[in-house]
Amino acid sequence: MLTHSGRNVALRAARILSDARDIVDLARQDGRALSGPLGLGVIPSIAPYILPRLLPSIRDSYPDLDLRLRETQTQFLLSELLDGSIDLLLLALPVESAAIETCRLFDDRFLLAMSQSRRGSNHVRATRDMIERDKLLLLEEGHCFRDQALMFCGLQQIENSATFGVSSLSTLLEMVANGLGVTLIPEISVGLESRRANIHLMRFADPEPKRVIGLAWRRSSPRKHDFVKLGETITAVTEQLRTQASEHHE
């Protein structure tokens, strides 16, 4: 175990190493957009839905980019961003850190998922009361999507919620399909998850619950132009997913 002084030394050393990586990035800049190595961290409630469309687009548009992916929870990604292990994050905003700069990309609305056996009229909009009358299935603690779902319900925890150590939305939806409760899913997941049998998705009445998706990078990084450029590609890919979701549930 590090002593108090040891922890301070480790933190300062991490900042020095991070600054050194930024200097290397600056030296590599040769006018070409998105070239060379780039570590991208993505949270689990985004990665399976955006990456299958995003990666081919990046490969075609930026063949000189050496993209290195990391998928894990927000708290770990932020730590790795600050110590220089990762260059850029794709996650839910806001991020509270003076050392981190962010860029908002798009709003990702939530839908209510229930089993087909409980399906009502296609023209009925979901409400928070529907969740309170049923069992809300949630991801395990540590996932920001869990916190966002609870925030929509207006509570830090609710009596009729259930967590089973589940770390993926796909597993939650299998439980929903088998009548174990209801859950919330992000709009970007609809194109993939709506193919699942025995699942009915409902949009919420206005104002619809949502999360804000964006990019985050070290404020000291010299590659802001690259990150903004990549954000434009992500936004274009997301528009395709949103159109697909609308075709299913508008």
JSON list of C-alpha atoms in Angstrom, two decimals, residues 10-223:
[
{"chain": "A", "resi": 10, "resn": "ALA", "atom": "CA", "xyz": [2.15, 8.65, -7.99]},
{"chain": "A", "resi": 11, "resn": "LEU", "atom": "CA", "xyz": [-0.41, 11.30, -8.93]},
{"chain": "A", "resi": 12, "resn": "ARG", "atom": "CA", "xyz": [2.28, 13.79, -9.92]},
{"chain": "A", "resi": 13, "resn": "ALA", "atom": "CA", "xyz": [4.12, 11.11, -11.90]},
{"chain": "A", "resi": 14, "resn": "ALA", "atom": "CA", "xyz": [0.90, 10.20, -13.74]},
{"chain": "A", "resi": 15, "resn": "ARG", "atom": "CA", "xyz": [0.39, 13.85, -14.71]},
{"chain": "A", "resi": 16, "resn": "ILE", "atom": "CA", "xyz": [3.99, 14.14, -15.91]},
{"chain": "A", "resi": 17, "resn": "LEU", "atom": "CA", "xyz": [3.66, 10.99, -18.03]},
{"chain": "A", "resi": 18, "resn": "SER", "atom": "CA", "xyz": [0.34, 12.23, -19.43]},
{"chain": "A", "resi": 19, "resn": "ASP", "atom": "CA", "xyz": [1.95, 15.55, -20.39]},
{"chain": "A", "resi": 20, "resn": "ALA", "atom": "CA", "xyz": [4.83, 13.66, -22.00]},
{"chain": "A", "resi": 21, "resn": "ARG", "atom": "CA", "xyz": [2.37, 11.68, -24.15]},
{"chain": "A", "resi": 22, "resn": "ASP", "atom": "CA", "xyz": [0.71, 14.94, -25.20]},
{"chain": "A", "resi": 23, "resn": "ILE", "atom": "CA", "xyz": [4.12, 16.28, -26.25]},
{"chain": "A", "resi": 24, "resn": "VAL", "atom": "CA", "xyz": [4.68, 13.16, -28.37]},
{"chain": "A", "resi": 25, "resn": "ASP", "atom": "CA", "xyz": [1.25, 13.65, -29.96]},
{"chain": "A", "resi": 26, "resn": "LEU", "atom": "CA", "xyz": [2.16, 17.26, -30.74]},
{"chain": "A", "resi": 27, "resn": "ALA", "atom": "CA", "xyz": [5.42, 16.17, -32.39]},
{"chain": "A", "resi": 28, "resn": "ARG", "atom": "CA", "xyz": [3.55, 13.63, -34.52]},
{"chain": "A", "resi": 29, "resn": "GLN", "atom": "CA", "xyz": [1.18, 16.22, -35.97]},
{"chain": "A", "resi": 30, "resn": "ASP", "atom": "CA", "xyz": [1.97, 16.53, -39.66]},
{"chain": "A", "resi": 31, "resn": "GLY", "atom": "CA", "xyz": [-1.20, 18.11, -41.01]},
{"chain": "A", "resi": 32, "resn": "ARG", "atom": "CA", "xyz": [-2.98, 14.82, -41.64]},
{"chain": "A", "resi": 33, "resn": "ALA", "atom": "CA", "xyz": [-6.33, 14.48, -39.87]},
{"chain": "A", "resi": 34, "resn": "LEU", "atom": "CA", "xyz": [-6.75, 11.43, -37.65]},
{"chain": "A", "resi": 35, "resn": "SER", "atom": "CA", "xyz": [-3.52, 9.58, -38.27]},
{"chain": "A", "resi": 36, "resn": "GLY", "atom": "CA", "xyz": [-1.28, 7.59, -35.95]},
{"chain": "A", "resi": 37, "resn": "PRO", "atom": "CA", "xyz": [-2.29, 5.83, -32.72]},
{"chain": "A", "resi": 38, "resn": "LEU", "atom": "CA", "xyz": [-5.43, 6.91, -30.87]},
{"chain": "A", "resi": 39, "resn": "GLY", "atom": "CA", "xyz": [-6.84, 5.22, -27.78]},
{"chain": "A", "resi": 40, "resn": "LEU", "atom": "CA", "xyz": [-10.64, 5.43, -27.68]},
{"chain": "A", "resi": 41, "resn": "GLY", "atom": "CA", "xyz": [-12.60, 4.44, -24.58]},
{"chain": "A", "resi": 42, "resn": "VAL", "atom": "CA", "xyz": [-16.32, 3.66, -24.89]},
{"chain": "A", "resi": 43, "resn": "ILE", "atom": "CA", "xyz": [-18.90, 2.82, -22.22]},
{"chain": "A", "resi": 44, "resn": "PRO", "atom": "CA", "xyz": [-20.74, -0.55, -22.53]},
{"chain": "A", "resi": 45, "resn": "SER", "atom": "CA", "xyz": [-24.18, 0.97, -23.20]},
{"chain": "A", "resi": 46, "resn": "ILE", "atom": "CA", "xyz": [-22.80, 2.65, -26.34]},
{"chain": "A", "resi": 47, "resn": "ALA", "atom": "CA", "xyz": [-20.09, 0.37, -27.74]},
{"chain": "A", "resi": 48, "resn": "PRO", "atom": "CA", "xyz": [-22.18, -2.57, -29.09]},
{"chain": "A", "resi": 49, "resn": "TYR", "atom": "CA", "xyz": [-24.53, -0.25, -30.97]},
{"chain": "A", "resi": 50, "resn": "ILE", "atom": "CA", "xyz": [-22.30, 2.44, -32.47]},
{"chain": "A", "resi": 51, "resn": "LEU", "atom": "CA", "xyz": [-19.00, 0.63, -33.07]},
{"chain": "A", "resi": 52, "resn": "PRO", "atom": "CA", "xyz": [-20.26, -1.88, -35.72]},
{"chain": "A", "resi": 53, "resn": "ARG", "atom": "CA", "xyz": [-21.19, 1.09, -37.93]},
{"chain": "A", "resi": 54, "resn": "LEU", "atom": "CA", "xyz": [-18.47, 3.47, -36.81]},
{"chain": "A", "resi": 55, "resn": "LEU", "atom": "CA", "xyz": [-15.39, 1.29, -37.28]},
{"chain": "A", "resi": 56, "resn": "PRO", "atom": "CA", "xyz": [-15.88, 0.61, -41.03]},
{"chain": "A", "resi": 57, "resn": "SER", "atom": "CA", "xyz": [-16.53, 4.32, -41.58]},
{"chain": "A", "resi": 58, "resn": "ILE", "atom": "CA", "xyz": [-13.31, 5.26, -39.75]},
{"chain": "A", "resi": 59, "resn": "ARG", "atom": "CA", "xyz": [-11.32, 2.63, -41.64]},
{"chain": "A", "resi": 60, "resn": "ASP", "atom": "CA", "xyz": [-12.53, 3.95, -44.99]},
{"chain": "A", "resi": 61, "resn": "SER", "atom": "CA", "xyz": [-12.18, 7.67, -44.18]},
{"chain": "A", "resi": 62, "resn": "TYR", "atom": "CA", "xyz": [-8.98, 7.57, -42.10]},
{"chain": "A", "resi": 63, "resn": "PRO", "atom": "CA", "xyz": [-6.84, 4.59, -43.18]},
{"chain": "A", "resi": 64, "resn": "ASP", "atom": "CA", "xyz": [-3.76, 5.99, -41.40]},
{"chain": "A", "resi": 65, "resn": "LEU", "atom": "CA", "xyz": [-5.48, 5.99, -38.00]},
{"chain": "A", "resi": 66, "resn": "ASP", "atom": "CA", "xyz": [-4.34, 3.27, -35.60]},
{"chain": "A", "resi": 67, "resn": "LEU", "atom": "CA", "xyz": [-7.45, 3.02, -33.41]},
{"chain": "A", "resi": 68, "resn": "ARG", "atom": "CA", "xyz": [-7.12, 1.20, -30.09]},
{"chain": "A", "resi": 69, "resn": "LEU", "atom": "CA", "xyz": [-10.40, 0.48, -28.31]},
{"chain": "A", "resi": 70, "resn": "ARG", "atom": "CA", "xyz": [-11.19, 0.10, -24.62]},
{"chain": "A", "resi": 71, "resn": "GLU", "atom": "CA", "xyz": [-14.68, -0.71, -23.32]},
{"chain": "A", "resi": 72, "resn": "THR", "atom": "CA", "xyz": [-15.44, -0.38, -19.61]},
{"chain": "A", "resi": 73, "resn": "GLN", "atom": "CA", "xyz": [-17.39, 1.68, -17.08]},
{"chain": "A", "resi": 74, "resn": "THR", "atom": "CA", "xyz": [-17.15, 5.47, -16.93]},
{"chain": "A", "resi": 75, "resn": "GLN", "atom": "CA", "xyz": [-15.18, 5.69, -13.69]},
{"chain": "A", "resi": 76, "resn": "PHE", "atom": "CA", "xyz": [-12.37, 3.52, -15.06]},
{"chain": "A", "resi": 77, "resn": "LEU", "atom": "CA", "xyz": [-12.30, 5.30, -18.42]},
{"chain": "A", "resi": 78, "resn": "LEU", "atom": "CA", "xyz": [-11.97, 8.70, -16.77]},
{"chain": "A", "resi": 79, "resn": "SER", "atom": "CA", "xyz": [-9.09, 7.48, -14.63]},
{"chain": "A", "resi": 80, "resn": "GLU", "atom": "CA", "xyz": [-7.31, 6.07, -17.68]},
{"chain": "A", "resi": 81, "resn": "LEU", "atom": "CA", "xyz": [-7.92, 9.26, -19.65]},
{"chain": "A", "resi": 82, "resn": "LEU", "atom": "CA", "xyz": [-6.33, 11.40, -16.95]},
{"chain": "A", "resi": 83, "resn": "ASP", "atom": "CA", "xyz": [-3.28, 9.16, -16.60]},
{"chain": "A", "resi": 84, "resn": "GLY", "atom": "CA", "xyz": [-2.75, 9.18, -20.36]},
{"chain": "A", "resi": 85, "resn": "SER", "atom": "CA", "xyz": [-3.59, 5.52, -21.05]},
{"chain": "A", "resi": 86, "resn": "ILE", "atom": "CA", "xyz": [-6.47, 6.61, -23.31]},
{"chain": "A", "resi": 87, "resn": "ASP", "atom": "CA", "xyz": [-6.71, 9.68, -25.54]},
{"chain": "A", "resi": 88, "resn": "LEU", "atom": "CA", "xyz": [-10.46, 10.08, -26.06]},
{"chain": "A", "resi": 89, "resn": "LEU", "atom": "CA", "xyz": [-13.72, 8.90, -24.49]},
{"chain": "A", "resi": 90, "resn": "LEU", "atom": "CA", "xyz": [-17.19, 8.36, -25.97]},
{"chain": "A", "resi": 91, "resn": "LEU", "atom": "CA", "xyz": [-19.59, 8.45, -23.04]},
{"chain": "A", "resi": 92, "resn": "ALA", "atom": "CA", "xyz": [-22.60, 10.07, -21.39]},
{"chain": "A", "resi": 93, "resn": "LEU", "atom": "CA", "xyz": [-22.11, 13.68, -20.28]},
{"chain": "A", "resi": 94, "resn": "PRO", "atom": "CA", "xyz": [-21.59, 15.66, -18.11]},
{"chain": "A", "resi": 95, "resn": "VAL", "atom": "CA", "xyz": [-18.06, 15.01, -16.92]},
{"chain": "A", "resi": 96, "resn": "GLU", "atom": "CA", "xyz": [-16.96, 17.04, -13.93]},
{"chain": "A", "resi": 97, "resn": "SER", "atom": "CA", "xyz": [-13.23, 17.68, -14.13]},
{"chain": "A", "resi": 98, "resn": "ALA", "atom": "CA", "xyz": [-11.29, 20.86, -14.78]},
{"chain": "A", "resi": 99, "resn": "ALA", "atom": "CA", "xyz": [-8.63, 18.78, -16.55]},
{"chain": "A", "resi": 100, "resn": "ILE", "atom": "CA", "xyz": [-11.09, 17.40, -19.11]},
{"chain": "A", "resi": 101, "resn": "GLU", "atom": "CA", "xyz": [-12.68, 19.10, -22.09]},
{"chain": "A", "resi": 102, "resn": "THR", "atom": "CA", "xyz": [-15.91, 17.77, -23.60]},
{"chain": "A", "resi": 103, "resn": "CYS", "atom": "CA", "xyz": [-17.94, 18.08, -26.79]},
{"chain": "A", "resi": 104, "resn": "ARG", "atom": "CA", "xyz": [-21.67, 17.32, -26.96]},
{"chain": "A", "resi": 105, "resn": "LEU", "atom": "CA", "xyz": [-22.61, 15.12, -29.92]},
{"chain": "A", "resi": 106, "resn": "PHE", "atom": "CA", "xyz": [-26.29, 14.13, -29.64]},
{"chain": "A", "resi": 107, "resn": "ASP", "atom": "CA", "xyz": [-29.24, 13.35, -27.35]},
{"chain": "A", "resi": 108, "resn": "ASP", "atom": "CA", "xyz": [-30.06, 9.67, -26.89]},
{"chain": "A", "resi": 109, "resn": "ARG", "atom": "CA", "xyz": [-33.69, 9.18, -25.86]},
{"chain": "A", "resi": 110, "resn": "PHE", "atom": "CA", "xyz": [-34.82, 6.29, -23.65]},
{"chain": "A", "resi": 111, "resn": "LEU", "atom": "CA", "xyz": [-37.56, 3.79, -24.49]},
{"chain": "A", "resi": 112, "resn": "LEU", "atom": "CA", "xyz": [-39.48, 1.45, -22.19]},
{"chain": "A", "resi": 113, "resn": "ALA", "atom": "CA", "xyz": [-39.02, -2.26, -22.93]},
{"chain": "A", "resi": 114, "resn": "MET", "atom": "CA", "xyz": [-41.61, -4.80, -21.83]},
{"chain": "A", "resi": 115, "resn": "SER", "atom": "CA", "xyz": [-42.64, -8.29, -22.83]},
{"chain": "A", "resi": 116, "resn": "GLN", "atom": "CA", "xyz": [-45.03, -8.70, -25.77]},
{"chain": "A", "resi": 117, "resn": "SER", "atom": "CA", "xyz": [-47.58, -10.27, -23.41]},
{"chain": "A", "resi": 118, "resn": "ARG", "atom": "CA", "xyz": [-48.04, -6.87, -21.71]},
{"chain": "A", "resi": 119, "resn": "ARG", "atom": "CA", "xyz": [-48.26, -4.94, -24.96]},
{"chain": "A", "resi": 120, "resn": "GLY", "atom": "CA", "xyz": [-50.98, -2.30, -25.26]},
{"chain": "A", "resi": 121, "resn": "SER", "atom": "CA", "xyz": [-51.95, -0.02, -28.10]},
{"chain": "A", "resi": 122, "resn": "ASN", "atom": "CA", "xyz": [-49.19, 1.13, -30.43]},
{"chain": "A", "resi": 123, "resn": "HIS", "atom": "CA", "xyz": [-50.40, 4.71, -29.96]},
{"chain": "A", "resi": 124, "resn": "VAL", "atom": "CA", "xyz": [-50.02, 4.74, -26.17]},
{"chain": "A", "resi": 125, "resn": "ARG", "atom": "CA", "xyz": [-46.94, 6.52, -24.81]},
{"chain": "A", "resi": 126, "resn": "ALA", "atom": "CA", "xyz": [-45.08, 5.16, -21.80]},
{"chain": "A", "resi": 127, "resn": "THR", "atom": "CA", "xyz": [-45.14, 7.04, -18.48]},
{"chain": "A", "resi": 128, "resn": "ARG", "atom": "CA", "xyz": [-43.19, 6.82, -15.25]},
{"chain": "A", "resi": 129, "resn": "ASP", "atom": "CA", "xyz": [-46.28, 5.27, -13.60]},
{"chain": "A", "resi": 130, "resn": "MET", "atom": "CA", "xyz": [-45.85, 2.18, -15.77]},
{"chain": "A", "resi": 131, "resn": "ILE", "atom": "CA", "xyz": [-42.42, 1.63, -14.25]},
{"chain": "A", "resi": 132, "resn": "GLU", "atom": "CA", "xyz": [-43.67, 2.15, -10.69]},
{"chain": "A", "resi": 133, "resn": "ARG", "atom": "CA", "xyz": [-46.38, -0.49, -11.23]},
{"chain": "A", "resi": 134, "resn": "ASP", "atom": "CA", "xyz": [-43.88, -3.09, -12.43]},
{"chain": "A", "resi": 135, "resn": "LYS", "atom": "CA", "xyz": [-40.42, -4.35, -11.52]},
{"chain": "A", "resi": 136, "resn": "LEU", "atom": "CA", "xyz": [-37.66, -2.22, -13.04]},
{"chain": "A", "resi": 137, "resn": "LEU", "atom": "CA", "xyz": [-34.66, -4.30, -14.06]},
{"chain": "A", "resi": 138, "resn": "LEU", "atom": "CA", "xyz": [-31.33, -2.49, -13.84]},
{"chain": "A", "resi": 139, "resn": "LEU", "atom": "CA", "xyz": [-27.69, -2.97, -14.74]},
{"chain": "A", "resi": 140, "resn": "GLU", "atom": "CA", "xyz": [-25.31, -3.62, -11.86]},
{"chain": "A", "resi": 141, "resn": "GLU", "atom": "CA", "xyz": [-23.93, -0.71, -9.89]},
{"chain": "A", "resi": 142, "resn": "GLY", "atom": "CA", "xyz": [-21.18, 1.27, -11.56]},
{"chain": "A", "resi": 143, "resn": "HIS", "atom": "CA", "xyz": [-22.94, 1.62, -14.90]},
{"chain": "A", "resi": 144, "resn": "CYS", "atom": "CA", "xyz": [-23.96, 5.21, -15.60]},
{"chain": "A", "resi": 145, "resn": "PHE", "atom": "CA", "xyz": [-27.02, 4.00, -17.51]},
{"chain": "A", "resi": 146, "resn": "ARG", "atom": "CA", "xyz": [-28.35, 2.51, -14.25]},
{"chain": "A", "resi": 147, "resn": "ASP", "atom": "CA", "xyz": [-27.94, 5.89, -12.53]},
{"chain": "A", "resi": 148, "resn": "GLN", "atom": "CA", "xyz": [-29.69, 7.67, -15.39]},
{"chain": "A", "resi": 149, "resn": "ALA", "atom": "CA", "xyz": [-32.65, 5.28, -15.18]},
{"chain": "A", "resi": 150, "resn": "LEU", "atom": "CA", "xyz": [-33.00, 5.87, -11.46]},
{"chain": "A", "resi": 151, "resn": "MET", "atom": "CA", "xyz": [-32.70, 9.62, -11.96]},
{"chain": "A", "resi": 152, "resn": "PHE", "atom": "CA", "xyz": [-35.61, 9.51, -14.42]},
{"chain": "A", "resi": 153, "resn": "CYS", "atom": "CA", "xyz": [-37.67, 7.74, -11.78]},
{"chain": "A", "resi": 154, "resn": "GLY", "atom": "CA", "xyz": [-36.82, 10.57, -9.39]},
{"chain": "A", "resi": 155, "resn": "LEU", "atom": "CA", "xyz": [-35.23, 8.26, -6.84]},
{"chain": "A", "resi": 156, "resn": "GLN", "atom": "CA", "xyz": [-31.78, 7.02, -5.90]},
{"chain": "A", "resi": 157, "resn": "GLN", "atom": "CA", "xyz": [-33.24, 3.57, -5.43]},
{"chain": "A", "resi": 158, "resn": "ILE", "atom": "CA", "xyz": [-36.73, 2.15, -5.76]},
{"chain": "A", "resi": 159, "resn": "GLU", "atom": "CA", "xyz": [-38.38, -0.74, -3.96]},
{"chain": "A", "resi": 160, "resn": "ASN", "atom": "CA", "xyz": [-39.54, -2.49, -7.11]},
{"chain": "A", "resi": 161, "resn": "SER", "atom": "CA", "xyz": [-36.13, -2.38, -8.81]},
{"chain": "A", "resi": 162, "resn": "ALA", "atom": "CA", "xyz": [-33.94, -5.43, -9.22]},
{"chain": "A", "resi": 163, "resn": "THR", "atom": "CA", "xyz": [-30.27, -5.88, -10.04]},
{"chain": "A", "resi": 164, "resn": "PHE", "atom": "CA", "xyz": [-28.82, -9.33, -10.68]},
{"chain": "A", "resi": 165, "resn": "GLY", "atom": "CA", "xyz": [-25.19, -8.45, -11.41]},
{"chain": "A", "resi": 166, "resn": "VAL", "atom": "CA", "xyz": [-26.16, -7.88, -15.03]},
{"chain": "A", "resi": 167, "resn": "SER", "atom": "CA", "xyz": [-23.63, -5.91, -17.05]},
{"chain": "A", "resi": 168, "resn": "SER", "atom": "CA", "xyz": [-25.26, -5.83, -20.51]},
{"chain": "A", "resi": 169, "resn": "LEU", "atom": "CA", "xyz": [-28.53, -4.50, -21.90]},
{"chain": "A", "resi": 170, "resn": "SER", "atom": "CA", "xyz": [-28.90, -7.65, -23.99]},
{"chain": "A", "resi": 171, "resn": "THR", "atom": "CA", "xyz": [-29.10, -9.79, -20.85]},
{"chain": "A", "resi": 172, "resn": "LEU", "atom": "CA", "xyz": [-31.62, -7.40, -19.29]},
{"chain": "A", "resi": 173, "resn": "LEU", "atom": "CA", "xyz": [-33.82, -7.67, -22.37]},
{"chain": "A", "resi": 174, "resn": "GLU", "atom": "CA", "xyz": [-33.75, -11.47, -22.22]},
{"chain": "A", "resi": 175, "resn": "MET", "atom": "CA", "xyz": [-35.14, -11.16, -18.70]},
{"chain": "A", "resi": 176, "resn": "VAL", "atom": "CA", "xyz": [-37.78, -8.69, -19.89]},
{"chain": "A", "resi": 177, "resn": "ALA", "atom": "CA", "xyz": [-38.77, -11.02, -22.73]},
{"chain": "A", "resi": 178, "resn": "ASN", "atom": "CA", "xyz": [-39.41, -13.74, -20.15]},
{"chain": "A", "resi": 179, "resn": "GLY", "atom": "CA", "xyz": [-41.73, -11.55, -18.09]},
{"chain": "A", "resi": 180, "resn": "LEU", "atom": "CA", "xyz": [-39.39, -10.77, -15.20]},
{"chain": "A", "resi": 181, "resn": "GLY", "atom": "CA", "xyz": [-39.97, -7.00, -15.38]},
{"chain": "A", "resi": 182, "resn": "VAL", "atom": "CA", "xyz": [-39.41, -3.92, -17.53]},
{"chain": "A", "resi": 183, "resn": "THR", "atom": "CA", "xyz": [-36.34, -1.87, -18.34]},
{"chain": "A", "resi": 184, "resn": "LEU", "atom": "CA", "xyz": [-35.18, 1.26, -20.14]},
{"chain": "A", "resi": 185, "resn": "ILE", "atom": "CA", "xyz": [-33.04, 1.10, -23.26]},
{"chain": "A", "resi": 186, "resn": "PRO", "atom": "CA", "xyz": [-31.28, 3.86, -25.24]},
{"chain": "A", "resi": 187, "resn": "GLU", "atom": "CA", "xyz": [-32.57, 4.81, -28.67]},
{"chain": "A", "resi": 188, "resn": "ILE", "atom": "CA", "xyz": [-29.26, 3.92, -30.34]},
{"chain": "A", "resi": 189, "resn": "SER", "atom": "CA", "xyz": [-29.81, 0.27, -29.33]},
{"chain": "A", "resi": 190, "resn": "VAL", "atom": "CA", "xyz": [-33.26, -0.08, -30.94]},
{"chain": "A", "resi": 191, "resn": "GLY", "atom": "CA", "xyz": [-32.08, -1.24, -34.37]},
{"chain": "A", "resi": 192, "resn": "LEU", "atom": "CA", "xyz": [-30.25, -4.20, -32.84]},
{"chain": "A", "resi": 193, "resn": "GLU", "atom": "CA", "xyz": [-32.37, -5.01, -29.80]},
{"chain": "A", "resi": 194, "resn": "SER", "atom": "CA", "xyz": [-35.79, -4.70, -31.53]},
{"chain": "A", "resi": 195, "resn": "ARG", "atom": "CA", "xyz": [-34.96, -7.84, -33.52]},
{"chain": "A", "resi": 196, "resn": "ARG", "atom": "CA", "xyz": [-35.37, -9.80, -30.32]},
{"chain": "A", "resi": 197, "resn": "ALA", "atom": "CA", "xyz": [-38.57, -11.88, -30.05]},
{"chain": "A", "resi": 198, "resn": "ASN", "atom": "CA", "xyz": [-41.14, -11.18, -27.32]},
{"chain": "A", "resi": 199, "resn": "ILE", "atom": "CA", "xyz": [-40.02, -7.59, -26.70]},
{"chain": "A", "resi": 200, "resn": "HIS", "atom": "CA", "xyz": [-42.25, -4.52, -27.10]},
{"chain": "A", "resi": 201, "resn": "LEU", "atom": "CA", "xyz": [-40.69, -1.05, -27.05]},
{"chain": "A", "resi": 202, "resn": "MET", "atom": "CA", "xyz": [-42.61, 2.10, -26.15]},
{"chain": "A", "resi": 203, "resn": "ARG", "atom": "CA", "xyz": [-41.62, 5.73, -26.48]},
{"chain": "A", "resi": 204, "resn": "PHE", "atom": "CA", "xyz": [-42.24, 7.95, -23.46]},
{"chain": "A", "resi": 205, "resn": "ALA", "atom": "CA", "xyz": [-44.65, 10.85, -23.30]},
{"chain": "A", "resi": 206, "resn": "ASP", "atom": "CA", "xyz": [-43.07, 14.30, -23.53]},
{"chain": "A", "resi": 207, "resn": "PRO", "atom": "CA", "xyz": [-40.70, 15.35, -22.13]},
{"chain": "A", "resi": 208, "resn": "GLU", "atom": "CA", "xyz": [-38.95, 12.13, -23.12]},
{"chain": "A", "resi": 209, "resn": "PRO", "atom": "CA", "xyz": [-36.14, 10.96, -20.82]},
{"chain": "A", "resi": 210, "resn": "LYS", "atom": "CA", "xyz": [-32.72, 11.05, -22.46]},
{"chain": "A", "resi": 211, "resn": "ARG", "atom": "CA", "xyz": [-29.01, 11.16, -21.94]},
{"chain": "A", "resi": 212, "resn": "VAL", "atom": "CA", "xyz": [-26.45, 13.38, -23.62]},
{"chain": "A", "resi": 213, "resn": "ILE", "atom": "CA", "xyz": [-23.69, 11.56, -25.50]},
{"chain": "A", "resi": 214, "resn": "GLY", "atom": "CA", "xyz": [-20.40, 13.27, -26.18]},
{"chain": "A", "resi": 215, "resn": "LEU", "atom": "CA", "xyz": [-16.62, 13.10, -26.32]},
{"chain": "A", "resi": 216, "resn": "ALA", "atom": "CA", "xyz": [-14.12, 13.84, -23.56]},
{"chain": "A", "resi": 217, "resn": "TRP", "atom": "CA", "xyz": [-10.37, 14.40, -23.75]},
{"chain": "A", "resi": 218, "resn": "ARG", "atom": "CA", "xyz": [-7.56, 15.87, -21.67]},
{"chain": "A", "resi": 219, "resn": "ARG", "atom": "CA", "xyz": [-7.62, 19.64, -21.87]},
{"chain": "A", "resi": 220, "resn": "SER", "atom": "CA", "xyz": [-3.86, 19.54, -22.42]},
{"chain": "A", "resi": 221, "resn": "SER", "atom": "CA", "xyz": [-4.12, 17.35, -25.53]},
{"chain": "A", "resi": 222, "resn": "PRO", "atom": "CA", "xyz": [-2.99, 18.96, -28.81]},
{"chain": "A", "resi": 223, "resn": "ARG", "atom": "CA", "xyz": [-5.37, 16.75, -30.84]}
]
